Amino acid sequence: MTRKPGVLRNRAAILWLLVVLAVGVHQVQFWRSARLDTDVLALLPEDEQAPEVDAATRKLADQAGRELVLLVGAPDWASAQRAADLVTAELSKDTSLLSPSALDASSLDAALELYRPYRDRLLTPAQRTWLSRATPEELGGTALMKLYQPAGPHLTDWEADPLGLWPDWWAARASESTARPRDGRLWLSGEGREWVLLAWHSQVSAFALGADGNITTVVDRARAAVTTQVPGSRVVAAGVPLYAEAAASQASNEMSTIGIGSLVAVLVLVWLTFRSVRPIILVGVSLGIGCAVAMSVTALVFERVHLLTLVFGSSLVGVAEDYGFHYFAARQGKPPSERGPLMRSLLPGMVMALLTSVVAYLALGVAPFPGLRQMALFSATGLVGAFLTVACWFPTLDTGALPVTSFSTRFATSLARWPRFASTRAWWVGTAALVLFIIGGLWRVRTRDDVRQLQGAPAHLIADQRELGRLLGLPSPAQFFLVGGQDEEQVLAREASLKARLDPLVTDKVLAGYRAVSDWLPSAEQQRSDAKLSARAEAQAVAAVAQATGEEPTRARFADDVLTPERLLASPASAAIRQQWLGRLGEKHFSIVMLRGLNDPSVLPRIADAAQGLEGVRWVDKTQEISRLLERYRRLMGGLILLGYVAVLLLLVVRFRREAWRAWLPTVVGTLVTLAVFGWVGEPLQLFSVLGLMLLLGMGVDYGIFMLEHPGEGSAWLAVALAGVSTLLSFGLLGLSATPALRSFGLTMLLGEVTIWLLTPCCRLPPGKDVS
């Protein structure tokens, strides 16, 4: 027995209702756990050739993810100390938010206790050279001088260090930072101020922070207290938690602006067109369900949902309402009894439009960018959710009459007055002018592939970060050397070989310095060699002192074994270099050598050359690598766009035969005009611009499909007009994003959509002609 269409429609509505209820339950669970990610690294692709590079980058990021560093400065040391006390008092009020790090002068005691038994095997390169060349007389003279030095603070007694080698070794370690112990604090002087260095640890993961800005609020409160109570003081703060809170706040504001703004605009358009609450409610329901489905599917596929995915996905409002517009535009003036047949007549065009849009969105997932894949999945599933809501529920829920309004009548009849492309002199002159404009613009197009476009950090945070890095001489987390070996010993030995290449660059002031694990932990072979060298030299020195003084001093005994990575990493003394020791990754061990003073990008190639010919040493410039990857995938996506245009044209030819060009050409011209405008105004082309062009292909063709499916019908033009205006609103608002990548994407969509929307009615079928 043949089932009636109404029965099938009701079953589909019930089945979709069950799916929506399941999504609702999941949404409650999801927002309770708030698995939102603000980590910019989560948006970036993994290194396809060397996963250990990603592990190194991630470890550096994780280490910095909870650290907050502050410099509290004042014109004199007493004022700086008082200001530091005020900052400490403010930051200590909420111990569940921040706790002080062990970065203070007292941490030196733990390091001294760890290294004391191994003092004899801790030598600088200069000490090693001197001990191997010094005569017994020189050694004895040095030892006598150290013995009769005036009393004062010493790291150890004379018998344990007769040549005074240890202070010089510690001085070399201290050169890694400009901060020095003073009155129980870490102090430095610069830019006309005395500074106190404070380090705090966030008790909450930076990646789990919401938009409340708790740490930012505390820091601002501390800054205000210091400015008010200590004249001439200043607080410079930097750290991933501050960036994370700024990103969360920015994303939250943009979601409100873009999502709510476009939603309100869409609902106003619906009211003006239909003057009925029912279309507003149903279109709003379809949008809400589409976004909820998108969120649930994305959360189930990915461990975390990135905030930028939500910002990008909020533009979905400008696309997902097309199906509801198309239905209600055709529904106007028709009795409720025709709802079912009407929907069946609209489904072929709506399904084709859905397919082109979903394919365009899913094409974003071709690139190995977790962030792009999230955005692609979110948008594609959101469109499917909105479409199924319209197809399954609208014929059932849309029960009342929907009269034709004067606004919709005027808009629908405007199609007759819209110019149509014809083989006339005026049209050919206009076409020639447009071609010249496009060629000139394309000639001027420039590209820029910069990973820093993925985040638009507030200017004051960037300024503070740069000033703090300049004062402290902090190493760069974006450029470093990755050293690998079969075991820990080989890694440390290869580090030593690399440092020998870097030392001349430090001497030539190409870079300020470096920080390596082997600075604090020489290889076992080096430790044994240095222990023998210092034992021989210090024995000669002690003998010379005994001969000169008539006394018989003895050299202290030291540990029989060597200092191991396990012992060092288990001690608080390893805090400075713990993040640089990666340990075993796969079949090898790895460490990181970090560099200081990388302020001039032009010197990076010379620094990279230091690794040439050194086995197991790799230069890593993460900024450059990701930027090159952005360039590679920009080119790849550009090729996919060309293939996509061919594929869409073939799909349109199957449906519309010789008239397929009418749905296809406006999108092609819209893409070329967008590129030309970018060229004329000097806006660089980058990956996210190309991704916008990819979506233009899927969305722009929809308008032509609607016009060809229902030639000459004013309702089709009304649906296209409403869809185009709402899409322009949503993506135009996306162009207001503070994130450069999203802003470029929004501008691309804005220019392309305007052009496509204007050209689509110009390519409509002549009167009395159809696609059959």
PDB file of C-alpha atoms in Angstrom, residues 440-441 444-448 674-685 747:
ATOM      1  CA  GLY A 440      44.082  45.918 -13.374  1.00  0.00           C
ATOM      2  CA  GLY A 441      43.117  44.801  -9.889  1.00  0.00           C
ATOM      3  CA  ARG A 444      48.050  44.539  -8.260  1.00  0.00           C
ATOM      4  CA  VAL A 445      47.053  41.684  -5.935  1.00  0.00           C
ATOM      5  CA  ARG A 446      49.662  40.916  -3.292  1.00  0.00           C
ATOM      6  CA  THR A 447      49.761  38.056  -0.817  1.00  0.00           C
ATOM      7  CA  ARG A 448      50.661  37.928   2.879  1.00  0.00           C
ATOM      8  CA  THR A 674      36.572  40.762  -4.994  1.00  0.00           C
ATOM      9  CA  LEU A 675      40.163  39.937  -5.933  1.00  0.00           C
ATOM     10  CA  ALA A 676      40.356  43.054  -8.086  1.00  0.00           C
ATOM     11  CA  VAL A 677      39.130  45.302  -5.266  1.00  0.00           C
ATOM     12  CA  PHE A 678      41.720  43.742  -2.945  1.00  0.00           C
ATOM     13  CA  GLY A 679      44.360  44.599  -5.520  1.00  0.00           C
ATOM     14  CA  TRP A 680      43.224  48.185  -6.054  1.00  0.00           C
ATOM     15  CA  VAL A 681      42.945  49.035  -2.336  1.00  0.00           C
ATOM     16  CA  GLY A 682      46.131  47.180  -1.342  1.00  0.00           C
ATOM     17  CA  GLU A 683      44.447  44.570   0.868  1.00  0.00           C
ATOM     18  CA  PRO A 684      46.764  41.527   0.893  1.00  0.00           C
ATOM     19  CA  LEU A 685      45.406  38.147  -0.091  1.00  0.00           C
ATOM     20  CA  LEU A 747      35.471  41.599   3.761  1.00  0.00           C
TER      21      LEU A 747
END
